Amino acid sequence: MNKKIKVVLVFGTRPEAIKMAPLVLELKKREEFEAITLVTAQHRQMLDQVLELFDIVPDYDLNLMKPNQNLWSLTTDVIMQTKEIFEKVKPDIVLVHGDTTTAGATALSAFYARIPIGHVEAGLRTFNKDYPFPEEINRVLADAVSDMHFCPTDGSVENIKKSGIKTPNSIYKTGNTVIDALLYTVNNKEVDLDFINLDPNLKTILLTSHRRENFGKPLEEICDAVIELINSNKDIQVVYPVHLNPNVQNTVRAKLGNVERVKLIDPLDYAPFASLMKKSHIILTDSGGVQEEAPSLGVPVLVLRDETERPEALEYGCVKLVGAHKDKIVSTVQKLLNDKDFYNSMKQAVNPYGDGLASSRIAEAILTRFQN
Ligand code: UD1
Ligand code: UDP
């Protein structure tokens, strides 16, 4: 038999884990690959939730997370510690995902080690270096040093082409592995949401917010919008699985801790979260992943940002940008609650981000490249 292709998949946060898990499972089941998982554990609890769901036991765990960590120390830790593993393992290719510090720093580390790099979820852009911060620059960096760009959509393919990266035949349109993960989870994992104690007679609004640009005043404004909506609509409840970042926890618990019909809960495992998205009447979020998942579940999404690197769902009409602006959030939610036609125009289930086969396309692309 030919020598196996040694692939090291690196990830560290919840969203990277959700989106890399289907690819880990795909590569592990194919005999042409030796799939090695290396987690930085930039996140700890929120990463472990995902590893458990997908039954992934990492081959290497750097266990890097520190309370309220900063970008400088995390970046240097990722670079120095992945260097050691790369020198020991000698991968044929390193795969990174998306736009986190784990992704940017690992891509740089693999580049220094002269190892080929594949970027999963390549080509997303706002073209604004400060928004989202620091993610826009992490993904530009990862794309710049990558030899294989796995782009989820036509738009992301175009962004790589326009960026002037001169790596021959590097671009693959694969769809987003998030849809692979969502379909796997919705189809295979039983969930019971009773433990959240939602009132079945009320409409549920699901809220998530964790972006650095929203820390402080903008997040307070989002919370104020929730309070105003709760006060003027007795038939709604808001559920917020609060991200573990202390910059989020402190603001949200102080503002919304004692507001009736607002449930602040711990971050949910992916399976109950997917089920909660499906059951929700409206989703308010600044998350990247949720913007990709909710359209395929047919739930209107209001994005708590002024710009997005995921314009496709906006074009289909199932997502709208409302920023972290209280008046805009309140008036748009109010319109969704009161205007059936408007609600139905946003409710259409579309899937601009994939068909559930992204991981197998990525595996095929790597196989073709390394067998030739
Ligand atoms: C990170 C990513 C962001 C991504 C987000 C997904 C960077 C710079 N930021 O932001 O792009 O959208 O993850 O959620 O890469 N914490 C815990 N337990 C956990 C996770 C976090 O306690 O499981 C707390 C810790 O105090 C940690 C802090 O949150 O120091 C910040 O974590 P960090 O990964 O630096 O930033 P995020 O805001 O999570
Ligand atoms: N998610 C989850 N539990 C939660 C909130 C979100 O499993 O309590 C999932 C969500 O479905 C999506 C991913 O986490 O797949 C998004 O992660 P996050 O919003 O933290 O990061 P981003 O996508 O903005 O980088």
Tab-separated table of C-alpha atoms and ligand atoms in Angstrom:
chain	number	residue	atom	x	y	z
A	1	MET	CA	0.000	0.000	0.000
A	2	ASN	CA	1.109	3.579	-0.682
A	3	LYS	CA	2.351	5.679	2.200
A	4	LYS	CA	-0.514	7.398	4.058
A	5	ILE	CA	-0.875	11.156	3.737
A	6	LYS	CA	-0.105	12.604	7.154
A	7	VAL	CA	-2.578	15.414	7.886
A	8	VAL	CA	-2.418	17.437	11.085
A	9	LEU	CA	-5.725	19.201	11.818
A	10	VAL	CA	-5.303	22.109	14.231
A	11	PHE	CA	-8.105	23.865	16.097
A	12	GLY	CA	-8.683	25.521	19.434
A	13	THR	CA	-12.054	27.232	19.886
A	14	ARG	CA	-15.667	26.053	19.861
A	15	PRO	CA	-16.516	27.161	16.303
A	16	GLU	CA	-13.307	25.735	14.818
A	17	ALA	CA	-13.988	22.428	16.588
A	18	ILE	CA	-17.575	22.253	15.289
A	19	LYS	CA	-16.420	22.988	11.751
A	20	MET	CA	-13.312	20.737	11.797
A	21	ALA	CA	-15.004	17.765	13.497
A	22	PRO	CA	-16.694	16.437	10.327
A	23	LEU	CA	-13.367	16.666	8.506
A	24	VAL	CA	-11.565	14.800	11.294
A	25	LEU	CA	-14.189	12.038	11.054
A	26	GLU	CA	-13.979	11.980	7.240
A	27	LEU	CA	-10.169	11.708	7.131
A	28	LYS	CA	-10.098	9.101	9.901
A	29	LYS	CA	-12.450	6.820	8.010
A	30	ARG	CA	-10.356	6.917	4.786
A	31	GLU	CA	-7.379	4.582	4.743
A	32	GLU	CA	-5.286	6.888	2.535
A	33	PHE	CA	-4.889	9.331	5.437
A	34	GLU	CA	-3.234	9.416	8.809
A	35	ALA	CA	-5.343	12.102	10.528
A	36	ILE	CA	-3.704	13.650	13.583
A	37	THR	CA	-5.625	16.121	15.729
A	38	LEU	CA	-3.780	18.886	17.529
A	39	VAL	CA	-5.875	21.142	19.758
A	40	THR	CA	-4.438	24.356	21.146
A	41	ALA	CA	-7.325	24.542	23.647
A	42	GLN	CA	-7.536	28.300	23.138
A	43	HIS	CA	-10.946	27.471	24.603
A	44	ARG	CA	-11.155	24.755	27.256
A	45	GLN	CA	-14.715	23.973	28.360
A	46	MET	CA	-16.314	25.145	25.102
A	47	LEU	CA	-13.856	23.037	23.093
A	48	ASP	CA	-14.321	19.943	25.251
A	49	GLN	CA	-18.114	20.125	24.769
A	50	VAL	CA	-17.565	19.649	21.028
A	51	LEU	CA	-14.847	16.975	21.289
A	52	GLU	CA	-17.175	14.896	23.421
A	53	LEU	CA	-20.141	15.258	21.071
A	54	PHE	CA	-18.116	14.066	18.070
A	55	ASP	CA	-16.126	11.453	20.060
A	56	ILE	CA	-12.790	13.018	19.164
A	57	VAL	CA	-9.823	12.349	21.453
A	58	PRO	CA	-7.042	14.740	20.406
A	59	ASP	CA	-3.620	13.282	19.673
A	60	TYR	CA	-2.012	16.449	21.059
A	61	ASP	CA	-3.573	18.918	23.484
A	62	LEU	CA	-1.577	22.086	24.213
A	63	ASN	CA	-4.034	23.149	26.940
A	64	LEU	CA	-3.227	26.837	26.374
A	65	MET	CA	-6.312	28.660	27.701
A	66	LYS	CA	-5.718	31.086	30.565
A	67	PRO	CA	-8.402	33.163	32.302
A	68	ASN	CA	-9.011	36.406	30.397
A	69	GLN	CA	-6.058	35.661	28.124
A	70	ASN	CA	-4.499	38.225	25.824
A	71	LEU	CA	-3.668	38.097	22.125
A	72	TRP	CA	0.114	38.475	22.553
A	73	SER	CA	0.719	35.571	24.901
A	74	LEU	CA	-1.776	33.291	23.170
A	75	THR	CA	-0.203	33.994	19.777
A	76	THR	CA	3.360	33.312	20.950
A	77	ASP	CA	2.291	30.177	22.844
A	78	VAL	CA	0.564	28.802	19.740
A	79	ILE	CA	3.571	29.530	17.518
A	80	MET	CA	6.177	28.082	19.897
A	81	GLN	CA	4.235	24.975	20.895
A	82	THR	CA	2.974	24.007	17.438
A	83	LYS	CA	6.590	24.344	16.207
A	84	GLU	CA	7.652	21.531	18.547
A	85	ILE	CA	4.832	19.244	17.435
A	86	PHE	CA	5.421	19.961	13.743
A	87	GLU	CA	9.133	19.142	14.121
A	88	LYS	CA	8.271	15.857	15.803
A	89	VAL	CA	5.347	14.750	13.601
A	90	LYS	CA	6.590	16.049	10.210
A	91	PRO	CA	3.140	16.405	8.594
A	92	ASP	CA	2.576	16.315	4.831
A	93	ILE	CA	-0.009	19.068	5.305
A	94	VAL	CA	-1.377	21.148	8.183
A	95	LEU	CA	-5.040	22.174	8.114
A	96	VAL	CA	-6.237	25.279	9.945
A	97	HIS	CA	-9.730	26.680	10.132
A	98	GLY	CA	-11.194	30.154	9.861
A	99	ASP	CA	-9.983	33.291	11.563
A	100	THR	CA	-9.086	32.764	15.203
A	101	THR	CA	-5.725	33.351	16.875
A	102	THR	CA	-5.229	29.578	16.730
A	103	ALA	CA	-5.743	29.666	12.952
A	104	GLY	CA	-3.554	32.719	12.222
A	105	ALA	CA	-0.683	31.743	14.527
A	106	THR	CA	-0.687	28.068	13.490
A	107	ALA	CA	-0.643	28.995	9.812
A	108	LEU	CA	2.381	31.229	10.435
A	109	SER	CA	4.097	28.505	12.440
A	110	ALA	CA	3.552	25.905	9.684
A	111	PHE	CA	4.752	28.419	7.095
A	112	TYR	CA	7.991	28.967	9.074
A	113	ALA	CA	8.406	25.180	9.160
A	114	ARG	CA	7.926	25.037	5.350
A	115	ILE	CA	4.976	22.651	5.686
A	116	PRO	CA	2.130	22.881	3.120
A	117	ILE	CA	-0.983	24.464	4.595
A	118	GLY	CA	-4.670	24.034	3.810
A	119	HIS	CA	-7.073	26.755	4.952
A	120	VAL	CA	-10.590	25.526	5.630
A	121	GLU	CA	-13.162	28.339	5.289
A	122	ALA	CA	-10.812	30.400	3.140
A	123	GLY	CA	-11.645	33.661	1.408
A	124	LEU	CA	-14.066	35.305	3.849
A	125	ARG	CA	-13.552	39.067	3.970
A	126	THR	CA	-15.039	42.326	5.181
A	127	PHE	CA	-12.003	44.176	3.747
A	128	ASN	CA	-11.906	46.167	6.983
A	129	LYS	CA	-8.869	45.286	9.099
A	130	ASP	CA	-10.549	46.461	12.301
A	131	TYR	CA	-13.830	44.619	11.834
A	132	PRO	CA	-14.014	41.947	13.009
A	133	PHE	CA	-10.882	42.433	15.114
A	134	PRO	CA	-8.532	40.588	14.978
A	135	GLU	CA	-10.253	37.974	12.818
A	136	GLU	CA	-10.023	39.797	9.465
A	137	ILE	CA	-6.224	39.841	9.666
A	138	ASN	CA	-6.010	36.266	10.954
A	139	ARG	CA	-7.822	34.996	7.867
A	140	VAL	CA	-5.860	37.226	5.475
A	141	LEU	CA	-2.667	35.825	7.010
A	142	ALA	CA	-3.875	32.216	6.846
A	143	ASP	CA	-4.899	32.657	3.204
A	144	ALA	CA	-1.599	34.343	2.293
A	145	VAL	CA	0.527	31.407	3.486
A	146	SER	CA	-1.804	28.586	2.398
A	147	ASP	CA	-1.215	26.198	-0.494
A	148	MET	CA	-4.808	24.938	-0.610
A	149	HIS	CA	-7.806	27.257	-0.122
A	150	PHE	CA	-11.056	25.484	0.745
A	151	CYS	CA	-13.650	28.170	0.035
A	152	PRO	CA	-17.268	27.753	1.141
A	153	THR	CA	-18.981	29.873	-1.548
A	154	ASP	CA	-18.532	31.517	-4.967
A	155	GLY	CA	-17.964	34.820	-3.167
A	156	SER	CA	-15.089	33.449	-1.108
A	157	VAL	CA	-13.531	31.918	-4.244
A	158	GLU	CA	-13.677	35.357	-5.888
A	159	ASN	CA	-12.056	36.981	-2.855
A	160	ILE	CA	-9.055	34.640	-3.063
A	161	LYS	CA	-8.758	35.198	-6.819
A	162	LYS	CA	-8.865	38.971	-6.366
A	163	SER	CA	-6.338	38.921	-3.518
A	164	GLY	CA	-3.517	38.184	-5.958
A	165	ILE	CA	-2.309	35.064	-4.137
A	166	LYS	CA	-0.177	33.222	-6.696
A	167	THR	CA	-0.381	29.589	-5.655
A	168	PRO	CA	-1.160	27.440	-8.691
A	169	ASN	CA	-4.452	25.521	-8.610
A	170	SER	CA	-4.949	26.258	-4.934
A	171	ILE	CA	-8.648	27.181	-4.913
A	172	TYR	CA	-11.440	24.682	-4.239
A	173	LYS	CA	-15.119	25.519	-3.766
A	174	THR	CA	-16.232	22.995	-1.178
A	175	GLY	CA	-19.174	24.432	0.781
A	176	ASN	CA	-18.819	25.073	4.492
A	177	THR	CA	-18.166	22.130	6.804
A	178	VAL	CA	-20.542	23.800	9.287
A	179	ILE	CA	-23.436	22.351	7.288
A	180	ASP	CA	-21.849	18.865	7.492
A	181	ALA	CA	-21.694	19.327	11.283
A	182	LEU	CA	-25.245	20.675	11.534
A	183	LEU	CA	-26.790	17.869	9.467
A	184	TYR	CA	-24.810	15.197	11.334
A	185	THR	CA	-25.954	16.623	14.656
A	186	VAL	CA	-29.595	17.210	13.792
A	187	ASN	CA	-29.869	13.707	12.265
A	188	ASN	CA	-27.881	11.681	14.814
A	189	LYS	CA	-28.127	13.316	18.222
A	190	GLU	CA	-31.281	13.135	20.338
A	191	VAL	CA	-31.954	16.247	22.365
A	192	ASP	CA	-34.324	17.214	25.086
A	193	LEU	CA	-34.565	20.924	25.871
A	194	ASP	CA	-36.700	20.511	29.018
A	195	PHE	CA	-33.745	21.464	31.218
A	196	ILE	CA	-33.922	25.045	29.902
A	197	ASN	CA	-37.491	25.398	31.221
A	198	LEU	CA	-38.788	27.509	28.386
A	199	ASP	CA	-42.445	28.550	28.491
A	200	PRO	CA	-44.127	26.813	25.494
A	201	ASN	CA	-46.749	29.584	25.329
A	202	LEU	CA	-44.201	32.303	24.624
A	203	LYS	CA	-42.245	33.063	21.444
A	204	THR	CA	-38.557	32.410	21.949
A	205	ILE	CA	-35.893	34.876	20.892
A	206	LEU	CA	-32.412	33.344	20.981
A	207	LEU	CA	-29.523	35.732	21.606
A	208	THR	CA	-25.762	35.197	21.375
A	209	SER	CA	-23.088	37.893	21.436
A	210	HIS	CA	-19.363	37.631	22.048
A	211	ARG	CA	-17.439	39.753	19.502
A	212	ARG	CA	-14.597	41.912	20.798
A	213	GLU	CA	-15.967	44.977	18.924
A	214	ASN	CA	-19.165	44.639	20.986
A	215	PHE	CA	-17.451	44.570	24.418
A	216	GLY	CA	-18.537	47.412	26.727
A	217	LYS	CA	-21.007	49.997	25.439
A	218	PRO	CA	-22.314	48.112	22.368
A	219	LEU	CA	-23.064	45.001	24.446
A	220	GLU	CA	-24.833	47.190	27.013
A	221	GLU	CA	-26.909	48.638	24.199
A	222	ILE	CA	-27.844	45.139	23.002
A	223	CYS	CA	-28.956	44.317	26.569
A	224	ASP	CA	-30.986	47.565	26.732
A	225	ALA	CA	-32.740	46.581	23.511
A	226	VAL	CA	-33.658	43.226	25.094
A	227	ILE	CA	-35.091	44.974	28.162
A	228	GLU	CA	-37.206	47.295	26.004
A	229	LEU	CA	-38.500	44.380	23.906
A	230	ILE	CA	-39.358	42.335	26.996
A	231	ASN	CA	-41.239	45.278	28.532
A	232	SER	CA	-43.319	45.944	25.449
A	233	ASN	CA	-44.068	42.319	24.437
A	234	LYS	CA	-45.588	40.097	27.107
A	235	ASP	CA	-45.639	37.130	24.701
A	236	ILE	CA	-41.866	36.757	24.242
A	237	GLN	CA	-39.006	35.202	26.188
A	238	VAL	CA	-35.310	35.671	25.516
A	239	VAL	CA	-32.752	32.913	26.036
A	240	TYR	CA	-29.046	33.766	26.024
A	241	PRO	CA	-26.363	31.070	26.383
A	242	VAL	CA	-23.695	33.424	27.667
A	243	HIS	CA	-20.181	33.027	26.209
A	244	LEU	CA	-17.598	32.296	28.930
A	245	ASN	CA	-15.396	35.287	28.094
A	246	PRO	CA	-15.436	37.444	31.279
A	247	ASN	CA	-15.856	40.592	29.148
A	248	VAL	CA	-19.193	39.153	28.056
A	249	GLN	CA	-20.209	37.504	31.351
A	250	ASN	CA	-19.706	40.635	33.463
A	251	THR	CA	-21.748	42.982	31.273
A	252	VAL	CA	-24.550	40.549	30.478
A	253	ARG	CA	-25.084	39.255	34.017
A	254	ALA	CA	-25.092	42.801	35.431
A	255	LYS	CA	-27.614	44.057	32.852
A	256	LEU	CA	-29.914	41.067	32.312
A	257	GLY	CA	-29.405	38.951	35.447
A	258	ASN	CA	-32.746	39.918	36.991
A	259	VAL	CA	-34.982	40.637	34.031
A	260	GLU	CA	-38.216	38.635	33.839
A	261	ARG	CA	-38.587	36.280	30.850
A	262	VAL	CA	-34.842	36.530	30.142
A	263	LYS	CA	-32.976	33.265	30.712
A	264	LEU	CA	-29.216	33.516	30.982
A	265	ILE	CA	-27.772	30.034	30.646
A	266	ASP	CA	-24.331	28.453	30.245
A	267	PRO	CA	-23.043	27.796	26.724
A	268	LEU	CA	-24.998	24.850	25.382
A	269	ASP	CA	-23.625	21.669	23.891
A	270	TYR	CA	-23.900	21.856	20.118
A	271	ALA	CA	-26.791	19.375	19.811
A	272	PRO	CA	-29.174	21.224	22.175
A	273	PHE	CA	-28.046	24.536	20.706
A	274	ALA	CA	-28.924	23.372	17.184
A	275	SER	CA	-32.298	22.230	18.456
A	276	LEU	CA	-32.865	25.552	20.230
A	277	MET	CA	-32.027	27.460	17.038
A	278	LYS	CA	-34.629	25.393	15.200
A	279	LYS	CA	-37.306	26.077	17.832
A	280	SER	CA	-36.614	29.832	18.015
A	281	HIS	CA	-38.896	32.438	16.502
A	282	ILE	CA	-36.063	34.931	15.899
A	283	ILE	CA	-32.286	34.791	16.430
A	284	LEU	CA	-30.181	37.807	17.404
A	285	THR	CA	-26.463	37.130	17.069
A	286	ASP	CA	-23.006	38.472	16.293
A	287	SER	CA	-21.690	34.927	15.770
A	288	GLY	CA	-20.231	33.866	12.444
A	289	GLY	CA	-21.310	30.238	12.646
A	290	VAL	CA	-24.880	30.989	13.690
A	291	GLN	CA	-25.283	33.258	10.631
A	292	GLU	CA	-24.439	30.225	8.489
A	293	GLU	CA	-26.547	27.650	10.313
A	294	ALA	CA	-29.807	29.489	10.967
A	295	PRO	CA	-30.711	30.109	7.298
A	296	SER	CA	-30.806	26.370	6.662
A	297	LEU	CA	-33.168	25.996	9.624
A	298	GLY	CA	-35.512	28.688	8.288
A	299	VAL	CA	-35.205	31.053	11.256
A	300	PRO	CA	-34.863	34.831	10.684
A	301	VAL	CA	-31.528	36.176	11.916
A	302	LEU	CA	-30.707	39.725	12.939
A	303	VAL	CA	-26.943	40.224	12.985
A	304	LEU	CA	-25.636	42.446	15.767
A	305	ARG	CA	-22.869	43.858	13.572
A	306	ASP	CA	-22.552	46.614	10.974
A	307	GLU	CA	-20.630	44.481	8.460
A	308	THR	CA	-20.440	40.815	7.651
A	309	GLU	CA	-17.987	38.596	5.797
A	310	ARG	CA	-20.952	36.311	5.069
A	311	PRO	CA	-23.048	38.322	2.580
A	312	GLU	CA	-24.781	35.339	0.945
A	313	ALA	CA	-27.625	34.960	3.457
A	314	LEU	CA	-28.160	38.737	3.352
A	315	GLU	CA	-28.653	38.448	-0.412
A	316	TYR	CA	-31.239	35.687	0.091
A	317	GLY	CA	-33.086	37.897	2.594
A	318	CYS	CA	-33.032	35.578	5.612
A	319	VAL	CA	-30.448	37.666	7.486
A	320	LYS	CA	-30.432	41.409	8.217
A	321	LEU	CA	-27.722	43.602	9.745
A	322	VAL	CA	-28.930	45.644	12.725
A	323	GLY	CA	-25.593	46.437	14.425
A	324	ALA	CA	-25.382	46.868	18.167
A	325	HIS	CA	-27.838	49.776	17.917
A	326	LYS	CA	-30.714	49.689	20.370
A	327	ASP	CA	-33.287	51.495	18.212
A	328	LYS	CA	-32.540	49.445	15.121
A	329	ILE	CA	-32.659	46.153	17.054
A	330	VAL	CA	-35.947	47.077	18.748
A	331	SER	CA	-37.661	48.335	15.595
A	332	THR	CA	-36.605	45.322	13.473
A	333	VAL	CA	-37.611	42.742	16.088
A	334	GLN	CA	-40.894	44.618	16.560
A	335	LYS	CA	-41.534	44.476	12.819
A	336	LEU	CA	-40.828	40.731	12.783
A	337	LEU	CA	-43.261	40.257	15.674
A	338	ASN	CA	-46.053	42.370	14.168
A	339	ASP	CA	-45.770	42.029	10.405
A	340	LYS	CA	-46.479	38.483	9.199
A	341	ASP	CA	-45.468	39.167	5.589
A	342	PHE	CA	-42.128	40.605	6.692
A	343	TYR	CA	-41.581	37.630	9.013
A	344	ASN	CA	-42.432	35.109	6.286
A	345	SER	CA	-40.189	36.871	3.771
A	346	MET	CA	-37.242	36.255	6.136
A	347	LYS	CA	-38.294	32.792	7.263
A	348	GLN	CA	-37.542	30.971	3.990
A	349	ALA	CA	-35.129	28.109	4.479
A	350	VAL	CA	-32.184	28.461	2.135
A	351	ASN	CA	-28.737	27.048	2.248
A	352	PRO	CA	-26.108	29.249	0.665
A	353	TYR	CA	-23.312	27.703	2.718
A	354	GLY	CA	-23.246	24.061	1.749
A	355	ASP	CA	-24.925	20.711	1.212
A	356	GLY	CA	-23.297	18.614	3.916
A	357	LEU	CA	-20.546	17.235	1.655
A	358	ALA	CA	-17.797	19.807	2.202
A	359	SER	CA	-15.558	17.449	4.201
A	360	SER	CA	-15.529	14.772	1.521
A	361	ARG	CA	-14.676	17.383	-1.143
A	362	ILE	CA	-11.758	18.596	0.975
A	363	ALA	CA	-10.537	15.010	1.487
A	364	GLU	CA	-10.730	14.345	-2.272
A	365	ALA	CA	-8.829	17.538	-3.080
A	366	ILE	CA	-5.999	16.644	-0.681
A	367	LEU	CA	-5.879	13.097	-2.007
A	368	THR	CA	-5.652	14.262	-5.606
A	369	ARG	CA	-2.909	16.768	-4.805
A	370	PHE	CA	-0.744	14.343	-2.823
A	371	GLN	CA	-1.229	11.339	-5.089
A	372	ASN	CA	-0.061	13.323	-8.118
B	1	UD1	C1	-12.440	33.501	20.326
B	1	UD1	C2	-11.940	33.989	18.976
B	1	UD1	C3	-13.088	34.510	18.123
B	1	UD1	C4	-14.191	33.473	18.019
B	1	UD1	C5	-14.609	33.038	19.422
B	1	UD1	C6	-15.611	31.924	19.318
B	1	UD1	C7	-9.729	35.036	18.786
B	1	UD1	C8	-8.922	36.255	18.983
B	1	UD1	N1	-11.013	35.105	19.171
B	1	UD1	O1	-12.920	34.630	21.050
B	1	UD1	O2	-12.609	34.788	16.819
B	1	UD1	O3	-15.296	34.048	17.365
B	1	UD1	O4	-13.465	32.550	20.134
B	1	UD1	O5	-16.281	31.700	20.513
B	1	UD1	O6	-9.224	34.039	18.327
B	1	UD1	N2	-13.220	31.200	28.200
B	1	UD1	C9	-13.432	30.201	29.130
B	1	UD1	N3	-13.737	28.936	28.684
B	1	UD1	C10	-13.862	28.632	27.375
B	1	UD1	C11	-13.682	29.656	26.423
B	1	UD1	C12	-13.335	30.933	26.850
B	1	UD1	O7	-13.347	30.428	30.319
B	1	UD1	O8	-14.147	27.471	27.039
B	1	UD1	C13	-12.848	32.561	28.684
B	1	UD1	C14	-11.398	32.582	29.230
B	1	UD1	O9	-11.328	33.474	30.301
B	1	UD1	C15	-10.602	33.112	28.021
B	1	UD1	C16	-11.592	34.110	27.483
B	1	UD1	O10	-12.874	33.483	27.599
B	1	UD1	O11	-9.359	33.676	28.380
B	1	UD1	C17	-11.327	34.577	26.074
B	1	UD1	O12	-11.150	33.494	25.168
B	1	UD1	P1	-10.504	33.814	23.713
B	1	UD1	O13	-10.463	32.558	22.918
B	1	UD1	O14	-9.245	34.564	23.848
B	1	UD1	O15	-11.529	34.842	23.087
B	1	UD1	P2	-13.034	34.635	22.631
B	1	UD1	O16	-13.752	35.890	22.981
B	1	UD1	O17	-13.539	33.356	23.158
B	2	UDP	N1	-22.926	27.264	19.655
B	2	UDP	C1	-23.048	26.211	20.588
B	2	UDP	N2	-23.522	26.496	21.845
B	2	UDP	C2	-23.880	27.747	22.224
B	2	UDP	C3	-23.731	28.809	21.279
B	2	UDP	C4	-23.249	28.527	20.010
B	2	UDP	O1	-22.736	25.058	20.279
B	2	UDP	O2	-24.297	27.924	23.381
B	2	UDP	C5	-22.385	26.956	18.311
B	2	UDP	C6	-23.124	27.531	17.117
B	2	UDP	O3	-24.159	26.661	16.689
B	2	UDP	C7	-22.026	27.681	16.091
B	2	UDP	C8	-20.803	27.966	16.908
B	2	UDP	O4	-21.107	27.571	18.253
B	2	UDP	O5	-21.795	26.476	15.361
B	2	UDP	C9	-20.479	29.424	16.845
B	2	UDP	O6	-19.519	29.725	17.803
B	2	UDP	P1	-19.266	31.215	18.266
B	2	UDP	O7	-20.500	32.018	18.082
B	2	UDP	O8	-18.666	31.121	19.619
B	2	UDP	O9	-18.092	31.682	17.292
B	2	UDP	P2	-18.065	32.361	15.839
B	2	UDP	O10	-18.797	31.490	14.898
B	2	UDP	O11	-18.631	33.730	15.964
B	2	UDP	O12	-16.601	32.444	15.534
